[in-house]
Coordinates of C-alpha atoms in Angstrom, one line a residue:
X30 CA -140.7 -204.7 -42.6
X31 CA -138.0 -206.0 -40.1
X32 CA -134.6 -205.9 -42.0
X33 CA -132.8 -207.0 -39.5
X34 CA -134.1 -208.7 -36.8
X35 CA -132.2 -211.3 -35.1
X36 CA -134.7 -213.0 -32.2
X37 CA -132.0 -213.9 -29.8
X38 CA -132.0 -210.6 -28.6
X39 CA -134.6 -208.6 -30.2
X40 CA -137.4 -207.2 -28.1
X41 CA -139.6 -204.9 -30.8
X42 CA -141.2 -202.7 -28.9
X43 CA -144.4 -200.6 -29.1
X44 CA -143.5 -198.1 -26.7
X45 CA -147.2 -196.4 -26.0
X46 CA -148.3 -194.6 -23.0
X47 CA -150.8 -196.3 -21.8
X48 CA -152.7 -197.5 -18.2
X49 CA -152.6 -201.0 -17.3
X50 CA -155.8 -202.4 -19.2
X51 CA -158.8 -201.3 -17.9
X52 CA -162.0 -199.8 -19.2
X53 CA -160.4 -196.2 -19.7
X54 CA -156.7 -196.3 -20.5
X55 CA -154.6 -193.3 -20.5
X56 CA -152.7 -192.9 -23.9
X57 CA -150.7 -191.4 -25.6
X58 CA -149.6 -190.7 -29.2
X59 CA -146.9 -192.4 -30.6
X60 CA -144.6 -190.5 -31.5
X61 CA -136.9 -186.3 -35.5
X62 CA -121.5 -177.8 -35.3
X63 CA -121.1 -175.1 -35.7
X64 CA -118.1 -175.0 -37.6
X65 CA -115.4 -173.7 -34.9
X66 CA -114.1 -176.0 -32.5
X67 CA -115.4 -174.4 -29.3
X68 CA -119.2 -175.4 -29.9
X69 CA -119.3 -177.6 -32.5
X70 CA -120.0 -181.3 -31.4
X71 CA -123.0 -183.3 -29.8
X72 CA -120.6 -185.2 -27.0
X73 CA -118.0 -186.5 -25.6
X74 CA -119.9 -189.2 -23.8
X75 CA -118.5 -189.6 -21.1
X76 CA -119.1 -186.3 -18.8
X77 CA -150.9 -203.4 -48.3
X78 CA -154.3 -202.3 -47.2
X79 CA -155.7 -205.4 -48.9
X80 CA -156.5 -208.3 -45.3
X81 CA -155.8 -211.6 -45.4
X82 CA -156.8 -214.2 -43.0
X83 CA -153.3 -216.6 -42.6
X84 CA -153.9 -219.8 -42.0
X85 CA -152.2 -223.2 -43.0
X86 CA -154.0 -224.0 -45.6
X87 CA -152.8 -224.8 -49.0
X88 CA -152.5 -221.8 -51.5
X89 CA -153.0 -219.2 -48.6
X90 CA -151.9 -215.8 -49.3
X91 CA -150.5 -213.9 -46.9
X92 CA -149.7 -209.9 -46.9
X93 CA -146.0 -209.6 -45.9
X94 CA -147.1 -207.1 -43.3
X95 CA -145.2 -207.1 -39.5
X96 CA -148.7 -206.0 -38.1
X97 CA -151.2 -209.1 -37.8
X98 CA -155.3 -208.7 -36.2
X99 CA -155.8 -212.0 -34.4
X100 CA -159.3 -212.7 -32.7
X101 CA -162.0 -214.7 -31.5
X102 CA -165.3 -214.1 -32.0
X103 CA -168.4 -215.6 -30.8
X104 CA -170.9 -213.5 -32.0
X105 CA -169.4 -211.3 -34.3
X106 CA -168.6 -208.1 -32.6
X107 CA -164.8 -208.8 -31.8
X108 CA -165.2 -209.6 -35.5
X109 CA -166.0 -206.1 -37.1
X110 CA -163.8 -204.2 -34.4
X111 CA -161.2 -206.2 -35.7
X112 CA -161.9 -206.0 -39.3
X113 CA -161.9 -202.5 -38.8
X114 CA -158.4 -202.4 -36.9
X115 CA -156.9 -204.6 -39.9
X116 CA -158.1 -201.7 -42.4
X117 CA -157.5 -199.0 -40.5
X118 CA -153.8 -200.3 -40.6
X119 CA -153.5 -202.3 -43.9
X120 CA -152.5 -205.2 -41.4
X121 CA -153.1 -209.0 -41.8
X122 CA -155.9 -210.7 -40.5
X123 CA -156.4 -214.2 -38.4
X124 CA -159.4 -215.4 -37.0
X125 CA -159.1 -217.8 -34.1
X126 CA -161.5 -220.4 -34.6
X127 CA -162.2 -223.5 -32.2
X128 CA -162.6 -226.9 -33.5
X129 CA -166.0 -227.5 -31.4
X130 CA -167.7 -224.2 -32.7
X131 CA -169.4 -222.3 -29.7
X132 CA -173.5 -222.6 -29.8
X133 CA -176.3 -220.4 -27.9
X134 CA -176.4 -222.9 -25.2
X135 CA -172.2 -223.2 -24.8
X136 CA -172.4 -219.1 -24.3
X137 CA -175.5 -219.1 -22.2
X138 CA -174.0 -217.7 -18.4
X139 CA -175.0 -219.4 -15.3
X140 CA -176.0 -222.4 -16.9
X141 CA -173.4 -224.7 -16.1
X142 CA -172.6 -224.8 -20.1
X143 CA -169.5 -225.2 -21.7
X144 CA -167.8 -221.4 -21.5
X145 CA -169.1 -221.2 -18.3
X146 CA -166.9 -224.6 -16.9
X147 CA -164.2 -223.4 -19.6
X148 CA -163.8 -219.6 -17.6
X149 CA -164.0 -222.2 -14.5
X150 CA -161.1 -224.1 -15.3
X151 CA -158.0 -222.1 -15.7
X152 CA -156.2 -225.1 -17.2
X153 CA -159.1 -225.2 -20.2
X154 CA -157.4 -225.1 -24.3
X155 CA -160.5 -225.2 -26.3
X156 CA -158.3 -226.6 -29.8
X157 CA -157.9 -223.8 -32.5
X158 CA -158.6 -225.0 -36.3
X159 CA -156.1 -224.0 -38.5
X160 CA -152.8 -221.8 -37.8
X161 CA -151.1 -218.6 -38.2
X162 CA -148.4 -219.3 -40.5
X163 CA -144.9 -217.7 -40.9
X164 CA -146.2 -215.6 -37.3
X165 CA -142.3 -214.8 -37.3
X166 CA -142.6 -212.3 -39.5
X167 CA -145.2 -210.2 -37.7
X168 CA -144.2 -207.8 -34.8
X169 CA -146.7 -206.4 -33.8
X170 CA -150.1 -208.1 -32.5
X171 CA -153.2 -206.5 -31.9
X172 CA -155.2 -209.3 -29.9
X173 CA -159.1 -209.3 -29.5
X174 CA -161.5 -211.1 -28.1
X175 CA -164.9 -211.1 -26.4
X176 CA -165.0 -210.7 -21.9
X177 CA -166.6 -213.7 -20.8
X178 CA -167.2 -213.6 -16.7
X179 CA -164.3 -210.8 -17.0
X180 CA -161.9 -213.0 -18.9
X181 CA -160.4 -213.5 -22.3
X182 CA -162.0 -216.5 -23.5
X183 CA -159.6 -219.7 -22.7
X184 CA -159.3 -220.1 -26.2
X185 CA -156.8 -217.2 -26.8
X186 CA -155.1 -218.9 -23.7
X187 CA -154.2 -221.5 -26.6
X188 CA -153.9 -219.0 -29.3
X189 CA -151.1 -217.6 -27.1
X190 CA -149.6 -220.9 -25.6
X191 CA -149.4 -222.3 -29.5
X192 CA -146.7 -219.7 -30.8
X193 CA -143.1 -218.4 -29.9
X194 CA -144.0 -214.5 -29.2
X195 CA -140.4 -213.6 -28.0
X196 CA -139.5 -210.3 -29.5
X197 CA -143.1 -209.2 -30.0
X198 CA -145.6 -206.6 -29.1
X199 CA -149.2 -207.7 -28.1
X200 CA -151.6 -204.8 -27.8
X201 CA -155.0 -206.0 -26.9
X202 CA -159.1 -204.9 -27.3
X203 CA -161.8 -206.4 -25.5
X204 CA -165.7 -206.2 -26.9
X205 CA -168.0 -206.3 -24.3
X206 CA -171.7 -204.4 -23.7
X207 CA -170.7 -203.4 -20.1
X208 CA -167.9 -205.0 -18.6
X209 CA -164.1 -202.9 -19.0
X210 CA -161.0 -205.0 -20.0
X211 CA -159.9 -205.4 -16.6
X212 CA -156.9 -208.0 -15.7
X213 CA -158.2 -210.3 -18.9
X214 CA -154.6 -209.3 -20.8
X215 CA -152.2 -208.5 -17.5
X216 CA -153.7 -212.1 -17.0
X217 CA -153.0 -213.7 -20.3
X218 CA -149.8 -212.3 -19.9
X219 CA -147.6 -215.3 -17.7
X220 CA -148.6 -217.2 -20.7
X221 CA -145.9 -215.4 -23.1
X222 CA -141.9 -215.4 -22.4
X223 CA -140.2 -212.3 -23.7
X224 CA -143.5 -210.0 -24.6
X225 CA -144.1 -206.7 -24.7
X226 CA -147.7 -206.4 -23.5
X227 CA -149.4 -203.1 -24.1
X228 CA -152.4 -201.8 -22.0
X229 CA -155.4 -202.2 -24.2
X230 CA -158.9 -201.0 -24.3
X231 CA -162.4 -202.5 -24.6
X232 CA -165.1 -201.5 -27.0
X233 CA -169.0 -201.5 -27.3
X234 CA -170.5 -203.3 -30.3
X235 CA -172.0 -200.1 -31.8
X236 CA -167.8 -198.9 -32.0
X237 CA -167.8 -197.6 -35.4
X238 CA -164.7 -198.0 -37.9
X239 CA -164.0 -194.0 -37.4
X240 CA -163.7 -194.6 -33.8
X241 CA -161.2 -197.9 -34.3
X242 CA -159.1 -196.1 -36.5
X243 CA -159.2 -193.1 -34.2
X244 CA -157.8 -195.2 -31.1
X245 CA -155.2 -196.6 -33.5
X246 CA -153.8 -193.2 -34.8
X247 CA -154.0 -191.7 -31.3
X248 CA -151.6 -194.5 -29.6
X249 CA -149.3 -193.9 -33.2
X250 CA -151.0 -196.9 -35.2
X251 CA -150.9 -196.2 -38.8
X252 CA -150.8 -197.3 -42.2
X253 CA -148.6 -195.4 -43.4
X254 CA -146.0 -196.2 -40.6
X255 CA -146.5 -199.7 -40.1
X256 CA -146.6 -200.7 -43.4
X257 CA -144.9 -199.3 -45.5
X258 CA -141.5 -198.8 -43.4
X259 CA -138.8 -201.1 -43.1
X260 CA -137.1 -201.3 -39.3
X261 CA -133.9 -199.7 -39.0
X262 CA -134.5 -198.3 -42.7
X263 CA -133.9 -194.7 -43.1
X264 CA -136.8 -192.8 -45.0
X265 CA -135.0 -189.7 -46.8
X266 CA -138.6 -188.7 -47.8
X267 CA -139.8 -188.1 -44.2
X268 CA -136.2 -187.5 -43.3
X269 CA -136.9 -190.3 -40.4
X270 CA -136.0 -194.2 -39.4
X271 CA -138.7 -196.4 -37.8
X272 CA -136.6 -197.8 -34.3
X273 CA -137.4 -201.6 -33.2
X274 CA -139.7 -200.0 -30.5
X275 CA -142.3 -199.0 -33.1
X276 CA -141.5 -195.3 -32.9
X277 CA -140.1 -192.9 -35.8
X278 CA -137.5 -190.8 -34.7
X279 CA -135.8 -188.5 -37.3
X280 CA -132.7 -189.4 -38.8
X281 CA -131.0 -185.3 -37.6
X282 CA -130.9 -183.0 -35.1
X283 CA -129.5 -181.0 -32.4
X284 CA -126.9 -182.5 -30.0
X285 CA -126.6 -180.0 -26.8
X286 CA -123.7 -180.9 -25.1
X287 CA -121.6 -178.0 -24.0
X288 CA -124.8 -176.2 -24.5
X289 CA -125.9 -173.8 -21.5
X290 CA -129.0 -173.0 -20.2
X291 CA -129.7 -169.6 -22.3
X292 CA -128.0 -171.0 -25.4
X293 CA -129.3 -174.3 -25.1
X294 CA -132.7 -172.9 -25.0
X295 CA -132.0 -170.7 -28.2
X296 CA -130.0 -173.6 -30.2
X297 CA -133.4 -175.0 -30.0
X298 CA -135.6 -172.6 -30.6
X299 CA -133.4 -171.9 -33.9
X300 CA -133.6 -176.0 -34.4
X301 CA -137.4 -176.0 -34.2
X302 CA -138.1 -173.3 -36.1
X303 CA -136.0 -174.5 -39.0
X304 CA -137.7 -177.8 -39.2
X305 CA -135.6 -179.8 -36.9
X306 CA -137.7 -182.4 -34.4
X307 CA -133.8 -184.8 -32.6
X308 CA -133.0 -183.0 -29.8
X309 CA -130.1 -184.9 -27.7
X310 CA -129.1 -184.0 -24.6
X311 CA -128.1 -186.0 -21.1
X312 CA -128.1 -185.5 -17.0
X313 CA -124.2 -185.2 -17.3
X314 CA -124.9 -181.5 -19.8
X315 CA -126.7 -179.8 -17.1
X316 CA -129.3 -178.5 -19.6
X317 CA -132.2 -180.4 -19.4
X318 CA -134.4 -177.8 -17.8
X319 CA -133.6 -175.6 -20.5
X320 CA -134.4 -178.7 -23.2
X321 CA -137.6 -179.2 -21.7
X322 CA -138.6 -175.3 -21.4
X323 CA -137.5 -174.9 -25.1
X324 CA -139.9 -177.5 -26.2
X325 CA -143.4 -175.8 -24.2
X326 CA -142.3 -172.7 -25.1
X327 CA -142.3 -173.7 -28.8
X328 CA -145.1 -173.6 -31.4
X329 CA -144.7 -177.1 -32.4
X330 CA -146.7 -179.9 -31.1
X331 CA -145.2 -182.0 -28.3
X332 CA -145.4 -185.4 -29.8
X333 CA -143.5 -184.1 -33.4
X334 CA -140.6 -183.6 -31.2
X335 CA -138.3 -186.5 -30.4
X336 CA -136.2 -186.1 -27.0
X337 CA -133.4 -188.3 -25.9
X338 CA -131.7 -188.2 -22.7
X339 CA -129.2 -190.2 -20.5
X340 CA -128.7 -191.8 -17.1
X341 CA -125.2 -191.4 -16.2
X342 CA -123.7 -194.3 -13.9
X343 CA -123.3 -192.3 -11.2
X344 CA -127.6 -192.4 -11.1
X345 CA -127.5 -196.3 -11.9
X346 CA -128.2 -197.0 -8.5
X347 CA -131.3 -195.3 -8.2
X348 CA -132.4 -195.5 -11.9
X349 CA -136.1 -195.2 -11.3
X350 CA -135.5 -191.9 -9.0
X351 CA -133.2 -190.5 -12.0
X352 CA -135.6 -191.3 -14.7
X353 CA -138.5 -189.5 -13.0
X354 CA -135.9 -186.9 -12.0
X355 CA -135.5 -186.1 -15.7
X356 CA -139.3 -186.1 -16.2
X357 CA -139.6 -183.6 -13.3
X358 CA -136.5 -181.4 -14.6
X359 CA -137.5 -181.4 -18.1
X360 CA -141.5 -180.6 -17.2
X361 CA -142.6 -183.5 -19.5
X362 CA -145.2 -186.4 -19.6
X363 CA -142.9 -188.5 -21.2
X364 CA -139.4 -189.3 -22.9
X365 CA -139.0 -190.1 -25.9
X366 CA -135.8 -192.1 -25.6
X367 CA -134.0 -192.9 -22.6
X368 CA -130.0 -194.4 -22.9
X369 CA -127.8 -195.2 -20.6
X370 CA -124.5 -192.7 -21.0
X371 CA -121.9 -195.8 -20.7
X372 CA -121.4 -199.0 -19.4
X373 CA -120.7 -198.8 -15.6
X374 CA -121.7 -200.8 -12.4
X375 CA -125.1 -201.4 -11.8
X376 CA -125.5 -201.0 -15.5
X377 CA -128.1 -204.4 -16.4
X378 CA -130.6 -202.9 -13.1
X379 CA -130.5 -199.6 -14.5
X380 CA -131.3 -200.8 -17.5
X381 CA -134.0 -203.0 -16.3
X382 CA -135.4 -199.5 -14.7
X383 CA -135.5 -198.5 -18.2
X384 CA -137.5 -201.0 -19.5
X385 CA -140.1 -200.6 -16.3
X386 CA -140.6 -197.0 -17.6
X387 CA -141.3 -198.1 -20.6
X388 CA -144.2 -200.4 -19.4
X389 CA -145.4 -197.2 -16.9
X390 CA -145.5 -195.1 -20.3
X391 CA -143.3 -192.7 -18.3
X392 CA -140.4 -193.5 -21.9
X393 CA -140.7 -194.6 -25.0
X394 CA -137.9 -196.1 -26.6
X395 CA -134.3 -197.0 -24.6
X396 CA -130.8 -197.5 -25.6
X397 CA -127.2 -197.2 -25.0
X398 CA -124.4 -194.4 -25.5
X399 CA -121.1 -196.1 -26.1
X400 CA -121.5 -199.7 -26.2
X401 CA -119.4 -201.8 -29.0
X402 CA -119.3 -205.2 -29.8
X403 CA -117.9 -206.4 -26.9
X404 CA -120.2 -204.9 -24.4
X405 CA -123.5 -205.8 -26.8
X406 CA -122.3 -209.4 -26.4
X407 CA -122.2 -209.6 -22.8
X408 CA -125.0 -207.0 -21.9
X409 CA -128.1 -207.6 -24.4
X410 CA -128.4 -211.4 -23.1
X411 CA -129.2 -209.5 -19.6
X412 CA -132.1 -207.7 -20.7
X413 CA -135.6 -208.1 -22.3
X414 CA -136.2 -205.1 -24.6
X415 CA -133.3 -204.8 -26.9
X416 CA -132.2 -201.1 -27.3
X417 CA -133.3 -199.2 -30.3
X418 CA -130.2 -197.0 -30.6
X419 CA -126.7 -197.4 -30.0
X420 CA -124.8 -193.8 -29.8
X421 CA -121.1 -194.0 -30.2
X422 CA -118.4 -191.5 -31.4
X423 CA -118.3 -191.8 -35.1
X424 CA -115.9 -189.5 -37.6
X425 CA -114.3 -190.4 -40.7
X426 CA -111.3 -190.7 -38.7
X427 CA -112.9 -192.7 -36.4
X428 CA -115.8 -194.8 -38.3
X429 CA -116.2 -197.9 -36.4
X430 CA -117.8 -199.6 -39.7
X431 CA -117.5 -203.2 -38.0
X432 CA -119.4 -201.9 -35.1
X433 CA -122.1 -200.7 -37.1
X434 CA -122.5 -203.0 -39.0
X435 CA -122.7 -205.4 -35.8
X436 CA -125.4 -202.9 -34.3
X437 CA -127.4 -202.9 -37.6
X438 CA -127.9 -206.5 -37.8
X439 CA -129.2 -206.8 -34.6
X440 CA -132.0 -204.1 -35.8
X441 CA -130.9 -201.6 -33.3
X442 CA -130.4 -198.3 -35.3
X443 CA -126.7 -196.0 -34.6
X444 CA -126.6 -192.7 -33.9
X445 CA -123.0 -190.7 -33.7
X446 CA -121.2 -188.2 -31.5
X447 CA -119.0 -185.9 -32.6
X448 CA -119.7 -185.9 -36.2
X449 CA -116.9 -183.6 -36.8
X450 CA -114.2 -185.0 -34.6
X451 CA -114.7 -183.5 -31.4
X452 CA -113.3 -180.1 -29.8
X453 CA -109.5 -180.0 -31.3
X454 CA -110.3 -181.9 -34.3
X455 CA -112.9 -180.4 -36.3
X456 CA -110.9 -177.3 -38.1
X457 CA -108.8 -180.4 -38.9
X458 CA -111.6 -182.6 -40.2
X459 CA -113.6 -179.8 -41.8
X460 CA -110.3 -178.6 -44.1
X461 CA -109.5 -182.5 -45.1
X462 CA -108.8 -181.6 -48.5
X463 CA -110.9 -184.9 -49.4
X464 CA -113.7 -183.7 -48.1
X465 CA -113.3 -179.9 -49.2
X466 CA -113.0 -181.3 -52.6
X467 CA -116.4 -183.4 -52.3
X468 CA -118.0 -180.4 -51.1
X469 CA -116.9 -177.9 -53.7
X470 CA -117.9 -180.6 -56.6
X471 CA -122.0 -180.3 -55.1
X472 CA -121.7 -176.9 -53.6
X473 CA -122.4 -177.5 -49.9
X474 CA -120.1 -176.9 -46.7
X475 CA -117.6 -179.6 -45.7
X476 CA -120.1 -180.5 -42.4
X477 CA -122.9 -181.2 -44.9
X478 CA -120.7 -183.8 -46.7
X479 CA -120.0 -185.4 -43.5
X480 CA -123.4 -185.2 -42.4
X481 CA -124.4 -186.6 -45.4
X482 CA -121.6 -189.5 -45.3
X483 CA -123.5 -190.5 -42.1
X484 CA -127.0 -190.6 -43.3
X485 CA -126.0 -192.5 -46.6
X486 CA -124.4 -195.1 -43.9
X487 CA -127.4 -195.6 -41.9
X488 CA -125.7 -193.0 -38.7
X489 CA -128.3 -190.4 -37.3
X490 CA -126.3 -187.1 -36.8
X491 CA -127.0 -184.7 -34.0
X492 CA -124.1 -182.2 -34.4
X493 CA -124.3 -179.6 -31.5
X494 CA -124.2 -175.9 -33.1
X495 CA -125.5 -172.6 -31.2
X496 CA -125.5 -170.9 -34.5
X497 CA -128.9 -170.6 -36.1
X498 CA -127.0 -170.4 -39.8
X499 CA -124.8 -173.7 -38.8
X500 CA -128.0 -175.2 -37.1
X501 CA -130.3 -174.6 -40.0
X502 CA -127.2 -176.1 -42.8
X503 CA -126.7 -179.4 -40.6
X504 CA -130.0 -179.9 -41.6
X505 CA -129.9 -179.3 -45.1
X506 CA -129.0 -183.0 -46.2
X507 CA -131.2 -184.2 -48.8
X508 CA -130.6 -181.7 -51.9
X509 CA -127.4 -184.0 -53.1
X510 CA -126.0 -187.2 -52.8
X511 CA -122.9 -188.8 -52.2
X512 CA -121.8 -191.2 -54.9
X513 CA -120.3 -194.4 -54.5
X514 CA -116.6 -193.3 -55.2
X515 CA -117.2 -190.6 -53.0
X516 CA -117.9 -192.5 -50.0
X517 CA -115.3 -194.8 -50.6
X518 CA -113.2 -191.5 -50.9
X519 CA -114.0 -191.1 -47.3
X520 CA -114.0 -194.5 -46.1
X521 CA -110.2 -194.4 -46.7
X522 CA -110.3 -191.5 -44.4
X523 CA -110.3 -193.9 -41.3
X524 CA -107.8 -193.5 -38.9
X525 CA -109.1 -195.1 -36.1
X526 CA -108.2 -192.7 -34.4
X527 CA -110.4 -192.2 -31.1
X528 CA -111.0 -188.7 -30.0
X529 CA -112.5 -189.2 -26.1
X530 CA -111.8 -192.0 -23.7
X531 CA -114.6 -194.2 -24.9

């Protein structure tokens, strides 16, 4: 499912809200212009269910799946809690097995046996028979294994030491009759470079399949979204992308800026209630109180709503402080995405902040606002999670194609600011008589072809708009379709001509 990953850089995420592992982790669920010029802009940025069991064996068939079930099992409980995972998620499935199997008297505890010397010895590799093959192509990896004296099992130590996990996302289960997960994964951890390490949960051996596949749809684990989705891939079906983090965010929605308090809080009331689930908005807008009282005072569930937010670089300094600041301010659990308004000083530690939020569950998913080729090059080496949006100003007089095309092939999804040009531009934009023309041939407003133009290039939208009518027709996309002559048709609109100072 990964289109575009390239693993120099790319960090795919699972961004769940959960404790570090213990016996009763916290989760959560995983989790979408007006036309005048005065209000009519997000931005100006700178104020198969089939398993398989891989192995390296000749005619081995393996499910091209990015989700993979990898466990060890002495006595076959880690074994059905995993079969059940793999279902539950249409994932592949690996079974870790040791060379020298395990018998009653290796397991026996407090008989000087062999697990009991091999949870001894910290420097103990039990040999693995057989191997996960093409493991580049997963993920995600859900990880499980018996406790044994309150440890993984030094076998998964050289499950774990015998592959390149960069870029992945290890969520592991425990079985065990009484003892919780406890440090056995934050231990395994210093064993992986580059890994995003989820807080896990152990499991009884009566767990039945209905409870696995409950804990996996609760922490956002589905079939549906794990398999069938391609990273970076826009979905006009659910009308949503699936970011490198592991999240789907929808593909339009409701930038705020210029927004105030009162009308912020209506914009999004109107956005809600016509089916809209993006909401953008940033420190710098002043409005995030209002953003986060829109979204209790609404009808719709918390975690169908996606919220994105910015650090500006005047709060770089103190990232942490500003990131729970915006928790506080907008009266939420957690964020859904987190960017950082522009490059600035003390832009990497900020960053870094980011990526500690996510591993506190306090975020979700992190990115940038207005960072181009340039900037990716030097910052992304700096950093462990790479972002799963990019926001930059995008217009068809200023499209940037190079620049998302860049940003796409690292499988970090774009998002655009000021859709329609920006304040001074858009009566301009909106009356191109290219685009006036397109619109009259299917019958839709000149912002809808624009709108559309994005989606059809892979750019989420979030025009701003306090007009219910305008709010509800920015989100009317999907009863036409652009051709190919009519893209190009705007393509040659390109001006490159910038409309704010980055």
């Amino acid at each position: 499912m990964i289109k575009w990953f390239t693993l120099l850089f790319l960090t795919p995420v699972l961004l769940l809200s959960l404790t570090a592992c213990n016996s009763d982790p916290v989760q959560s669920s995983l989790s979408s212009e007006i036309q005048t010029s005065s209000n009519n802009e997000s931005e100006p940025s700178d104020i198969s269910s089939e398993t398989k069991s891989p192995s390296n064996e000749e005619g081995s068939d393996i499910v091209k799946n990015n989700i993979l079930v990898a466990y060890f099992s002495a006595t076959g409980t880690t074994k059905a809690l995993a079969e059940y995972a793999a279902d539950a998620l249409g994932a592949d499935i690996y079974e870790i097995v040791p060379e020298e199997p395990y018998t009653e008297e290796d397991l026996a505890y407090y008989t000087g046996g062999r697990a009991d010397r091999e949870q001894n010895d910290a420097s103990a590799r039990p040999a693995i028979s057989g191997s996960v093959e093409n493991m580049e192509q997963y993920d995600i990896i859900l990880l499980g294994y018996p406790i044994w004296h309150g440890q993984a099992p030094r076998i998964i130590s050289t499950f774990l030491e015998s592959y390149d996990f960069s870029g992945k996302t290890i969520l592991p289960f425990c079985s065990s009759h009484s003892s919780g997960i406890g440090s056995s994964a934050t231990d395994l951890q210093s064993l992986t470079d580059n890994t995003n390490w989820l807080s896990g949960e152990r499991f009884a051996a009566d767990t039945s399949k209905e409870d696995i596949a409950a804990w996996l749809e609760s922490i956002g684990l589905q079939k549906t979204a794990s398999s069938n989705a391609n990273i970076g891939e826009f979905d006009f079906e659910t009308k949503t992308v699936l970011l490198n983090s592991g999240y789907e965010m929808p593909i339009m929605g409701l930038g705020t800026y210029s927004l105030s308090d009162n009308e912020c809080a209506a914009s999004i009331a109107a956005l809600l209630e016509a089916g809209g689930r993006l909401i953008d908005t940033a420190y710098m807008y002043g409005n995030e109180a209002a953003v986060g009282q829109a979204i209790r005072d609404s009808d719709v569930p918390r975690e169908e709503i996606f919220v994105i937010t910015k650090l500006y670089p005047s709060q770089y300094d103190n990232a942490a402080e500003a990131i729970d600041e915006a928790l506080e301010t907008m009266g939420l659990d957690y964020i859904d995405m987190i960017l950082l308004h522009h490059p600035g000083d003390g832009d990497v530690e900020a960053y870094l902040a980011l990526e500690q939020a996510v591993a506190d569950g306090k975020v979700h998913s992190i990115g940038l606002s207005n960072w181009y080729v340039e900037e990716l090059e030097e910052f992304l080496p700096q950093v462990n999670i790479t972002p799963a949006l990019v926001q930059n100003e995008i217009h068809p007089y200023y499209q940037e194609n190079d620049v998302i095309a860049y940003i796409q092939s690292l499988g970090i999804v774009v998002q655009g600011w000021y859709p329609f040009g920006g304040r001074g531009y858009t009566s301009e934009l909106l009356g191109d008589e290219t685009i006036t023309a397109i619109a009259e041939a299917h019958s839709v407003s000149s912002a809808q072809v624009i709108l559309r133009w994005n989606l059809q290039k892979g750019v989420v939208v979030i025009p701003g708009s306090s007009d219910p009518d305008h709010i509800r027709e920015n989100l009317d996309l999907f009863g036409f379709e652009l051709t190919d002559e009519e893209m190009e048709q705007i393509n040659a609109l390109d001006r490159n001509e910038k409309h704010d100072w980055y």
